[in-house]
JSON list of C-alpha atoms and ligand atoms in Angstrom, two decimals:
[
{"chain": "A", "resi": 266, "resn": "UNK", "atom": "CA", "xyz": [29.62, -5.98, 7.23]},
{"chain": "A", "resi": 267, "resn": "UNK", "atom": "CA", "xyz": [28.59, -5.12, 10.61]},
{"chain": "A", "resi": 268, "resn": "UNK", "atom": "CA", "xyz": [27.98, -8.75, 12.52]},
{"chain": "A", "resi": 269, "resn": "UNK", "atom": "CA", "xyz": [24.18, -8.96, 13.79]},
{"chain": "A", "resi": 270, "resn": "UNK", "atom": "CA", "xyz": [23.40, -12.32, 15.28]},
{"chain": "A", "resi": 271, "resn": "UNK", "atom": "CA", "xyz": [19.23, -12.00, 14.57]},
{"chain": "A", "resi": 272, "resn": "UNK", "atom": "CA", "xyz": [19.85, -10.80, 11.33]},
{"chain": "A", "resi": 273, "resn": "UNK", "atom": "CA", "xyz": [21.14, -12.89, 8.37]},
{"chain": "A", "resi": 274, "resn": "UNK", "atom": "CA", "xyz": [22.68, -11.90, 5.27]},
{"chain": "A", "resi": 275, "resn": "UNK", "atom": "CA", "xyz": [20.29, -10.98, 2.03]},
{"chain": "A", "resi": 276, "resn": "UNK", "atom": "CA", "xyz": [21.07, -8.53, 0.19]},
{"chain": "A", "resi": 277, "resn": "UNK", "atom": "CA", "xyz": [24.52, -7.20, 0.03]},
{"chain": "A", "resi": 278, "resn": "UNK", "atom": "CA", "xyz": [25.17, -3.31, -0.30]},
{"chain": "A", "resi": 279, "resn": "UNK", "atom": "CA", "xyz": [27.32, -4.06, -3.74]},
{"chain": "A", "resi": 280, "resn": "UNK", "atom": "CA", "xyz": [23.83, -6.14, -4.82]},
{"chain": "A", "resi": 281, "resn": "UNK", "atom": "CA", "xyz": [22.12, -2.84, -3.74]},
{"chain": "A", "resi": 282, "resn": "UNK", "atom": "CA", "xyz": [24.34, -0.73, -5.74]},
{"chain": "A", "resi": 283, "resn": "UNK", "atom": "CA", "xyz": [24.40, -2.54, -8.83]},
{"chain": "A", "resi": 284, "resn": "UNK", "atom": "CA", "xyz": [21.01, -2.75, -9.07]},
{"chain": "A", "resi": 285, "resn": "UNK", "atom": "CA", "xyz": [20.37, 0.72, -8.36]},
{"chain": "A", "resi": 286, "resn": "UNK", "atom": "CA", "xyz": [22.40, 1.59, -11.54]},
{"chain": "A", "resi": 287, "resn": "UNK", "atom": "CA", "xyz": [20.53, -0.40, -13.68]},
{"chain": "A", "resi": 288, "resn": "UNK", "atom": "CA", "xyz": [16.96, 1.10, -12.46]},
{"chain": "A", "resi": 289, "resn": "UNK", "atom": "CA", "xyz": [18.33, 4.37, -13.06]},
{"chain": "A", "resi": 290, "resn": "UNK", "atom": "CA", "xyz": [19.52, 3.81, -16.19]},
{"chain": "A", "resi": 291, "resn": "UNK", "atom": "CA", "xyz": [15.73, 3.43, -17.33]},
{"chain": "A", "resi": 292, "resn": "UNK", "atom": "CA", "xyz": [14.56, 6.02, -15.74]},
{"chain": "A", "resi": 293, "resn": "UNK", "atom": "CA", "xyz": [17.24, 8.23, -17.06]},
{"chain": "A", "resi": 294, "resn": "UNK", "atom": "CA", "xyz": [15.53, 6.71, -20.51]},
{"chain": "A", "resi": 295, "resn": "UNK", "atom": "CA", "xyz": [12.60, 6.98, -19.75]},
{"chain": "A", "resi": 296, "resn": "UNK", "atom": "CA", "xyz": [12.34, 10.50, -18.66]},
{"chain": "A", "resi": 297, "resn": "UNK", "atom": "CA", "xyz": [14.99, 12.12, -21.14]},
{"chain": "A", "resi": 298, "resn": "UNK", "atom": "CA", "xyz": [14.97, 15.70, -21.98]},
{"chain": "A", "resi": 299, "resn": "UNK", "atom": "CA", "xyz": [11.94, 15.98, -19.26]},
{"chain": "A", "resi": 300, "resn": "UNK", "atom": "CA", "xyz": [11.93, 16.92, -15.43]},
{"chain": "A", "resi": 301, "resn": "UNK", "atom": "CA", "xyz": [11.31, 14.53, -12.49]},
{"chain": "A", "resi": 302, "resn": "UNK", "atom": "CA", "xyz": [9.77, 15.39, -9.08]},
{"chain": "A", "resi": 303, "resn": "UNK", "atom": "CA", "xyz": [10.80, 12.33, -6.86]},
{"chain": "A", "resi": 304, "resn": "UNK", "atom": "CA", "xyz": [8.66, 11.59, -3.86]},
{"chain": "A", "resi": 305, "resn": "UNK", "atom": "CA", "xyz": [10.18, 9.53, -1.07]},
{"chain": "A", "resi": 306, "resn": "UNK", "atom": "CA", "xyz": [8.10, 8.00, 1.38]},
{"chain": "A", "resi": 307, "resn": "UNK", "atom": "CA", "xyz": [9.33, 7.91, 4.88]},
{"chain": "A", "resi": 308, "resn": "UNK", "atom": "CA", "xyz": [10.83, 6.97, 6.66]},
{"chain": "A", "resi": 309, "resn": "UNK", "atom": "CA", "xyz": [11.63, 3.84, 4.45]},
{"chain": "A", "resi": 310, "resn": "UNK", "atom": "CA", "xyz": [12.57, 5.29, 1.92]},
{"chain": "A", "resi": 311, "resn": "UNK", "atom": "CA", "xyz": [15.12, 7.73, 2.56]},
{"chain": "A", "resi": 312, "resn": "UNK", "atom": "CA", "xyz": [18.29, 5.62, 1.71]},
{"chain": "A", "resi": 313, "resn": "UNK", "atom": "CA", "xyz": [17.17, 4.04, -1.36]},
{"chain": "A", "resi": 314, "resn": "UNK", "atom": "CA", "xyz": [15.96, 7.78, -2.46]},
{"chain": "A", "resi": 315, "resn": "UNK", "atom": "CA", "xyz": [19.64, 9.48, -1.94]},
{"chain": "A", "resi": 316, "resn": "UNK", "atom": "CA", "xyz": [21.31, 6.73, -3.53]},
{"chain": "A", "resi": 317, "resn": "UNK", "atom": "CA", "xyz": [18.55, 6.20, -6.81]},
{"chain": "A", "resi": 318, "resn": "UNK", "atom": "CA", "xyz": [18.76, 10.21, -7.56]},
{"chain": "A", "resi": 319, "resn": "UNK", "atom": "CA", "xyz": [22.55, 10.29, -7.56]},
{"chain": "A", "resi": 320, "resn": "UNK", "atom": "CA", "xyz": [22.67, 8.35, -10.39]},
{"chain": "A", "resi": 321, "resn": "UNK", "atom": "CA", "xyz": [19.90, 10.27, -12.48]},
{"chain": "A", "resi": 322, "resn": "UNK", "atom": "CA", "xyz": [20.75, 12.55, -15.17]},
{"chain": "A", "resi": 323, "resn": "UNK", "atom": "CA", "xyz": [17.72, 14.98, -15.60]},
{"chain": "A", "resi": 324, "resn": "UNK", "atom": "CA", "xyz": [16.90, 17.79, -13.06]},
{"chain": "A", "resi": 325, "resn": "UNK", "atom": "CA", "xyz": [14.90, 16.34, -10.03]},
{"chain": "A", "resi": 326, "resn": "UNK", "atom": "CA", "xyz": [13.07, 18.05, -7.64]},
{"chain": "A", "resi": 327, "resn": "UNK", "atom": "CA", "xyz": [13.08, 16.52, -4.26]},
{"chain": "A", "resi": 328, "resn": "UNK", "atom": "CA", "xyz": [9.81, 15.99, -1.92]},
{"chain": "A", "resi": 329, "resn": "UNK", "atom": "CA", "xyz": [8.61, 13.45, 0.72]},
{"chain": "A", "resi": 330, "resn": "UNK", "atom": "CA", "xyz": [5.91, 12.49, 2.00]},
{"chain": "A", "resi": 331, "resn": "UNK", "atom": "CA", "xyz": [4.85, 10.12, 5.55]},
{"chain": "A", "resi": 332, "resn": "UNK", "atom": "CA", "xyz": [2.34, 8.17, 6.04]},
{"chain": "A", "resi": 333, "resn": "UNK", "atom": "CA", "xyz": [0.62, 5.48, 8.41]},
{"chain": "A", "resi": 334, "resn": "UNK", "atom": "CA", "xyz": [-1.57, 2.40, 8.18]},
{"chain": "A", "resi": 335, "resn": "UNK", "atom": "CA", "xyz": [-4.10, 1.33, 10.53]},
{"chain": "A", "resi": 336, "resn": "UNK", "atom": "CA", "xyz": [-4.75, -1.64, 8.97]},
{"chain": "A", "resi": 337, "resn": "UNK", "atom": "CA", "xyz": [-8.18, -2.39, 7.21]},
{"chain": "A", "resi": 338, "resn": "UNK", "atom": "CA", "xyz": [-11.50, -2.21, 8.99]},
{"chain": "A", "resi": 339, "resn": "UNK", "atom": "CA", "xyz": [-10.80, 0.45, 11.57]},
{"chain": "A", "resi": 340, "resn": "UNK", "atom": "CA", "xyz": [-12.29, 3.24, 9.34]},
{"chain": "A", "resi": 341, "resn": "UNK", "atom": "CA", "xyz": [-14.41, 2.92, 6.05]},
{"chain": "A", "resi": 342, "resn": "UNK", "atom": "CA", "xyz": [-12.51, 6.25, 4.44]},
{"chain": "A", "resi": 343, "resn": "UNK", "atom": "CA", "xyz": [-9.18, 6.67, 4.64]},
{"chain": "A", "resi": 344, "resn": "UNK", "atom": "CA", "xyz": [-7.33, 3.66, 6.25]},
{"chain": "A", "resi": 345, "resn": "UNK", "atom": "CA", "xyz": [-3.76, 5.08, 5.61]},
{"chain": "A", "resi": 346, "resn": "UNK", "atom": "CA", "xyz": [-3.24, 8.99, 7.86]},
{"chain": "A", "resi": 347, "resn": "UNK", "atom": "CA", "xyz": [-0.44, 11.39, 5.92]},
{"chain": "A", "resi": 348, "resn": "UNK", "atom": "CA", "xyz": [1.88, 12.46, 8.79]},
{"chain": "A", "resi": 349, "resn": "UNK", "atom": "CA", "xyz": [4.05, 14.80, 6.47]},
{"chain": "A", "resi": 350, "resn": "UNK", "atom": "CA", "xyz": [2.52, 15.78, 3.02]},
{"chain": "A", "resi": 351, "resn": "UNK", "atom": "CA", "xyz": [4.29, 16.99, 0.02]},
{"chain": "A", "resi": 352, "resn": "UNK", "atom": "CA", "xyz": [5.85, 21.21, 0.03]},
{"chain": "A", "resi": 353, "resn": "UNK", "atom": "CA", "xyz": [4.75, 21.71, -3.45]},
{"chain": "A", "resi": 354, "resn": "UNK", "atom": "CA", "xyz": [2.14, 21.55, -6.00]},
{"chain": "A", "resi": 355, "resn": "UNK", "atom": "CA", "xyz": [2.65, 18.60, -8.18]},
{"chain": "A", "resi": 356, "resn": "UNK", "atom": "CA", "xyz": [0.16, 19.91, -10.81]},
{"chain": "A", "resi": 357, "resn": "UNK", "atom": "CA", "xyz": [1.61, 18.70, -14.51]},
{"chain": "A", "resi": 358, "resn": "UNK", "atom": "CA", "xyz": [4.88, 17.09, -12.90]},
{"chain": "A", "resi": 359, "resn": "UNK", "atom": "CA", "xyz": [6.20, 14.28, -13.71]},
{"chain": "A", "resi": 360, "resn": "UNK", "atom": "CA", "xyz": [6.10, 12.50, -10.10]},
{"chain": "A", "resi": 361, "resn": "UNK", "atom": "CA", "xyz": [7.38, 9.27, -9.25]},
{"chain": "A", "resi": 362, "resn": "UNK", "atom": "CA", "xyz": [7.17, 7.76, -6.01]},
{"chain": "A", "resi": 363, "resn": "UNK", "atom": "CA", "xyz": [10.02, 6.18, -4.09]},
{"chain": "A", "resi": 364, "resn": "UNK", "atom": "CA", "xyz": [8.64, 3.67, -1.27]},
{"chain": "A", "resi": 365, "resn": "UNK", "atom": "CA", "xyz": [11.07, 0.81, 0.46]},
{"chain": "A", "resi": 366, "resn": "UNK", "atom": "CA", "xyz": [8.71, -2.16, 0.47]},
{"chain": "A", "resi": 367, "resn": "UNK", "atom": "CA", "xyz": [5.36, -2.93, -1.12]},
{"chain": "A", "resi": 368, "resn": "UNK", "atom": "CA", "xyz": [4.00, -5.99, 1.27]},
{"chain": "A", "resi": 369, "resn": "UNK", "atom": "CA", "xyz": [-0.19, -5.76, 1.38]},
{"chain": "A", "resi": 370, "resn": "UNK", "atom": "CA", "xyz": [0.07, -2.81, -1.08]},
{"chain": "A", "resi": 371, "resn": "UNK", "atom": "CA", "xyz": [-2.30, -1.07, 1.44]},
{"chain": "A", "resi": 372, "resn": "UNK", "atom": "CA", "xyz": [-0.09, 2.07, 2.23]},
{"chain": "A", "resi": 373, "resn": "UNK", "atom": "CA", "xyz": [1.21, 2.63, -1.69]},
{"chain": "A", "resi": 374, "resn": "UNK", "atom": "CA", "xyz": [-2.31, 2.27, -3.31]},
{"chain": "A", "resi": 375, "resn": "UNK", "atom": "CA", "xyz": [-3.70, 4.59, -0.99]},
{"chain": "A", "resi": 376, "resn": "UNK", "atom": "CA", "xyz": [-0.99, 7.13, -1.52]},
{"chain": "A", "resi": 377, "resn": "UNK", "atom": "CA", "xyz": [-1.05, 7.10, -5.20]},
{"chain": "A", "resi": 378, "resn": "UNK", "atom": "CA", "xyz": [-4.90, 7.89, -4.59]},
{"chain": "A", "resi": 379, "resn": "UNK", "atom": "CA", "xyz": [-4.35, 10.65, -2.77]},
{"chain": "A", "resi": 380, "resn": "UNK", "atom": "CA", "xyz": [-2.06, 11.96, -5.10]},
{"chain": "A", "resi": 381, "resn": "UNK", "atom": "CA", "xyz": [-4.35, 11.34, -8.41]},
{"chain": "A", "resi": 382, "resn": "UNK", "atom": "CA", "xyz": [-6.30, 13.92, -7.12]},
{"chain": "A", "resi": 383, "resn": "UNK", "atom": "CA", "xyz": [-3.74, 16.75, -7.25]},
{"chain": "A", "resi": 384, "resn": "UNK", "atom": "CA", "xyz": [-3.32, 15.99, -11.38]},
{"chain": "A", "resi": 385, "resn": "UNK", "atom": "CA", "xyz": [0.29, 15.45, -11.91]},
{"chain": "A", "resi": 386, "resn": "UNK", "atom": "CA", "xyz": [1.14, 14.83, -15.75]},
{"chain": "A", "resi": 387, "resn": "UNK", "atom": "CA", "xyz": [2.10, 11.46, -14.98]},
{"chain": "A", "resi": 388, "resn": "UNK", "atom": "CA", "xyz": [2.57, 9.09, -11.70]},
{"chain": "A", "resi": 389, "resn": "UNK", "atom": "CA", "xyz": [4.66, 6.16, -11.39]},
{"chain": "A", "resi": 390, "resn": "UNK", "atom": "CA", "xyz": [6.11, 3.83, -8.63]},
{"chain": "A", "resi": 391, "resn": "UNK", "atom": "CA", "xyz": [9.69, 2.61, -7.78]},
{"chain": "A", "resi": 392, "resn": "UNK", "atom": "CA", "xyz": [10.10, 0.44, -5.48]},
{"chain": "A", "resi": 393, "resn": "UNK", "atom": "CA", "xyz": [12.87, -1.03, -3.98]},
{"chain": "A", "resi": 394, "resn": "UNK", "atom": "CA", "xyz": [11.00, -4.58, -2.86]},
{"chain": "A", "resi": 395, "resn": "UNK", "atom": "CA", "xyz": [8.30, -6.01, -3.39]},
{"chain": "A", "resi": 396, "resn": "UNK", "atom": "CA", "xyz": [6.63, -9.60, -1.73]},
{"chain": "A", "resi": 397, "resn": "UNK", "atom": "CA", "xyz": [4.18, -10.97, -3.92]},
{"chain": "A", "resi": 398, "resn": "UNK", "atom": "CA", "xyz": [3.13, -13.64, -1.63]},
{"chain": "A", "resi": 399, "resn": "UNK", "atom": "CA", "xyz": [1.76, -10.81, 0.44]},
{"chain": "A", "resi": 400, "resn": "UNK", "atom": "CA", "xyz": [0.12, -8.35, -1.90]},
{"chain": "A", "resi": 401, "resn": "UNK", "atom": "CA", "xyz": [-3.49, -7.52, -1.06]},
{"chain": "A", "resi": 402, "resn": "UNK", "atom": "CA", "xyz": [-3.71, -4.42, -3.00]},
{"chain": "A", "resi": 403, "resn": "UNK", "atom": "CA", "xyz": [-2.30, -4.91, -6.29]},
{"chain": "A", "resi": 404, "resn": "UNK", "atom": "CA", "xyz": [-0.52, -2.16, -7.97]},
{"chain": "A", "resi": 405, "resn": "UNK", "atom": "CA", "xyz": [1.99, -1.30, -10.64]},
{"chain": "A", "resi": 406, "resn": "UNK", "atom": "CA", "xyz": [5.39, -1.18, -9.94]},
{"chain": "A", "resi": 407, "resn": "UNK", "atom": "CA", "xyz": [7.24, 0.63, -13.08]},
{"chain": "A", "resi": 408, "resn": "UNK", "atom": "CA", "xyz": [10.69, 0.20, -11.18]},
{"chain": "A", "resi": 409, "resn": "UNK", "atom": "CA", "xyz": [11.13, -2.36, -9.15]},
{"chain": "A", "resi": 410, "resn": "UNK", "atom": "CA", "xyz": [14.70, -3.66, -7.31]},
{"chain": "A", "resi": 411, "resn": "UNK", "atom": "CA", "xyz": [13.94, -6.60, -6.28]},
{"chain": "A", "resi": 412, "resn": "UNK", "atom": "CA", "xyz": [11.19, -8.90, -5.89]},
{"chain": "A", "resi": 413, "resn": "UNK", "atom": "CA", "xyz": [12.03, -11.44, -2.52]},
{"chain": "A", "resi": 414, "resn": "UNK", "atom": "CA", "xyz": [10.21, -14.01, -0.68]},
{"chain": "A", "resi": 415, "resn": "UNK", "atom": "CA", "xyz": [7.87, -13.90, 2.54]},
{"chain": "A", "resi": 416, "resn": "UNK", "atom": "CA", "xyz": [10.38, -12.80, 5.06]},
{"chain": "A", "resi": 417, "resn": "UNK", "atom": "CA", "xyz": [10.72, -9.73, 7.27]},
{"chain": "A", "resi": 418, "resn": "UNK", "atom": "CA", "xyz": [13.63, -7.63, 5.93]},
{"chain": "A", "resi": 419, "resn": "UNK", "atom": "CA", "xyz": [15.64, -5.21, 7.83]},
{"chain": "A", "resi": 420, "resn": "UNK", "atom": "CA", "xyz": [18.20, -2.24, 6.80]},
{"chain": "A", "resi": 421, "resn": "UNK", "atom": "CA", "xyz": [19.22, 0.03, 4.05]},
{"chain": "A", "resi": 422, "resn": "UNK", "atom": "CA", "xyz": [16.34, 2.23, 5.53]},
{"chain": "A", "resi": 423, "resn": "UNK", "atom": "CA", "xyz": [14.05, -0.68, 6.61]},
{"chain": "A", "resi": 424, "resn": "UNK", "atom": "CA", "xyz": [13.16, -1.19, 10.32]},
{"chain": "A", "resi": 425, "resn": "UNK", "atom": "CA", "xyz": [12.01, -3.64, 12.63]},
{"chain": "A", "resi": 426, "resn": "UNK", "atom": "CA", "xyz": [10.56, -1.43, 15.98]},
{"chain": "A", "resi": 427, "resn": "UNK", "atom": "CA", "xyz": [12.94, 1.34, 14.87]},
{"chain": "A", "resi": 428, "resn": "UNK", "atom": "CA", "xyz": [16.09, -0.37, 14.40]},
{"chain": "A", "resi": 429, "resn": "UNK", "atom": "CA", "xyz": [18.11, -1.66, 12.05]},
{"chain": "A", "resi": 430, "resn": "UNK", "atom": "CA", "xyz": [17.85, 1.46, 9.56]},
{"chain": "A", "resi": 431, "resn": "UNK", "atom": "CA", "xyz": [21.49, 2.35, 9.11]},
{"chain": "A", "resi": 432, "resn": "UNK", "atom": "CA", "xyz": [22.38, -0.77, 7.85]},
{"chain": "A", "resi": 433, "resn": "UNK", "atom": "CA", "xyz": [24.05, -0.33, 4.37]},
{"chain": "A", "resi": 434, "resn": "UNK", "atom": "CA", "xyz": [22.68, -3.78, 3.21]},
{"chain": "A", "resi": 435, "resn": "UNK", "atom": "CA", "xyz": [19.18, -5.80, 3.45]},
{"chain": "A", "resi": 436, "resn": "UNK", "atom": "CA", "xyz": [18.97, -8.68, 6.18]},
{"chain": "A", "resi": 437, "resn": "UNK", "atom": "CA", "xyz": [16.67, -10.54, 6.84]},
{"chain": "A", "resi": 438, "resn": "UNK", "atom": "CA", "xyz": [15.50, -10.36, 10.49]},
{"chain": "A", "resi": 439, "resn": "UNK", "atom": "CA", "xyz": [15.28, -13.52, 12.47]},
{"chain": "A", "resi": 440, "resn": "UNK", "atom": "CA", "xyz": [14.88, -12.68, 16.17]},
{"chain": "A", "resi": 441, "resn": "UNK", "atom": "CA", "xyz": [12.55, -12.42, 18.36]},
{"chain": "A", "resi": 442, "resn": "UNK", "atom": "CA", "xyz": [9.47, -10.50, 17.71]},
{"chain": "B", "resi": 681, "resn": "IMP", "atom": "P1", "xyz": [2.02, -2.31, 3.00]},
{"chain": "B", "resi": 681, "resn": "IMP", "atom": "O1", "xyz": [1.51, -3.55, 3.67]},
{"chain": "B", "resi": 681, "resn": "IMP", "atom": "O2", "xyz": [2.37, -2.57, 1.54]},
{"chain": "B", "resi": 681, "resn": "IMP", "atom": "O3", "xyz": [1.09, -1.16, 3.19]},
{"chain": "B", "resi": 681, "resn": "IMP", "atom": "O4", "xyz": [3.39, -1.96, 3.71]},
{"chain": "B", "resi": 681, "resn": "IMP", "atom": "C1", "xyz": [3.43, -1.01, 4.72]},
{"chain": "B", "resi": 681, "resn": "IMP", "atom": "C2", "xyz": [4.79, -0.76, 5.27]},
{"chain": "B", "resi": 681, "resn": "IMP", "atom": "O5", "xyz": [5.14, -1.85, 6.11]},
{"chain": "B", "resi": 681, "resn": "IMP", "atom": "C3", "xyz": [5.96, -0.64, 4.31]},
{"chain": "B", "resi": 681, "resn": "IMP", "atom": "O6", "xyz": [6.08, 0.62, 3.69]},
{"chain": "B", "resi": 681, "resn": "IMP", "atom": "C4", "xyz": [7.10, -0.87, 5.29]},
{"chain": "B", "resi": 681, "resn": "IMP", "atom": "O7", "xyz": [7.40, 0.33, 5.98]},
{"chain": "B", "resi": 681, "resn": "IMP", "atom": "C5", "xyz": [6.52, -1.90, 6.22]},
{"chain": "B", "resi": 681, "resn": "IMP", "atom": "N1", "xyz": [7.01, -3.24, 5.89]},
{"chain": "B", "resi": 681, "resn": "IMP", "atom": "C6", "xyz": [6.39, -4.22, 5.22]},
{"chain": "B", "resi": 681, "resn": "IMP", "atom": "N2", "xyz": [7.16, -5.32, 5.10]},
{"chain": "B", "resi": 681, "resn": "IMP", "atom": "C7", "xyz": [8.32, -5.01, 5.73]},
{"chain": "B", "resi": 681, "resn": "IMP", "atom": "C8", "xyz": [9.55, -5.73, 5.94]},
{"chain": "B", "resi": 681, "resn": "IMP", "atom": "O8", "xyz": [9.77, -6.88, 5.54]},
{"chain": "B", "resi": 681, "resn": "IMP", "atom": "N3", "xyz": [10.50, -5.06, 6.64]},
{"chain": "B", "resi": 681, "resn": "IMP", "atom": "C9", "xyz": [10.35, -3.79, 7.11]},
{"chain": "B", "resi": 681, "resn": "IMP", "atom": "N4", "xyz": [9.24, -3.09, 6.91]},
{"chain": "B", "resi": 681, "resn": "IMP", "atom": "C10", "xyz": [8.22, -3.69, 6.24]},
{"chain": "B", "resi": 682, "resn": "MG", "atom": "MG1", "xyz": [7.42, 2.36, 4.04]}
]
């Protein structure tokens, strides 16, 4: 493991992996005989996406989509902008979303809104973390890694200020902010 003094040890890419396995071995259940579309949301996302869909067994079809919060307050309609939307029509798919971290549930809920509206035959959410201390928009997380406490978690695709991404395991950040 690559030595990062503000960043201490949570997660460990074997943890990662393991875990992985097991989520995919449900969803591999749970979608049998049927087609997937899987929709990664970036950037976040992307390393938890290409290692989740290597292990699943039924044709996928790969999208993703980018989006960003502005918090709540600053507009009454639409508080979460899509930077990068989805290349297909997702009409009668099965679509399941792929997100790094649910924290306030803010940018997921609003997402799963958005795509409601375009009628896919079902919609569910995998997520790779989730903080319940946090959670101001509750929401339904079919699979879910790993549930962790209140800190701020860095690598395997999560950033702090645009670092820390390639990381092959999940830290917890401790510097200075
Ligand atoms: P939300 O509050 O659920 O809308 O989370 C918005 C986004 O904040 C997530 O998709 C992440 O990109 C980011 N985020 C939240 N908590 C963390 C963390 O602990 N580490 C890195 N990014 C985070
Ligand atoms: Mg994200």
């Amino acid at each position: 493991m690559r030595d990062i003094k503000e960043i201490k040890d949570f997660l460990s890419k074997d943890k990662i992996a393991s875990r992985i396995k097991e989520l995919a071995a449900k969803i591999n259940t749970d979608y049998a005989g049927q087609e997937l579309t899987m929709v990664g949301v970036l950037n976040g996302s992307f390393m938890f996406a290409a290692d989740l869909v290597r292990e699943l067994t039924m044709p996928v079809q790969i999208e993703f989509m980018a989006a960003s919060s502005y918090g709540e307050g600053v507009t009454s309609s639409g508080v979460v902008k899509i930077n990068l939307d989805l290349k297909t029509n997702i009409e009668g798919k099965n679509v399941l979303l792929v997100e790094d971290i649910v924290d306030t549930g803010l940018t997921i809920t609003n997402l799963i809104d958005v795509l409601k509206t375009r009628k896919p035959k079902t919609l569910k959410l995998c997520s790779l973390l989730y903080k319940p201390a946090r959670i101001k928009h509750p929401v339904i997380i079919d699979y879910l890694a790993f549930e962790i406490p209140d800190h701020f978690v860095v690598g395997y695709g999560l950033d702090f200020a645009g670092k820390y991404r390639e990381l092959p395991f999940i830290g917890i950040y401790e510097g200075p902010v």
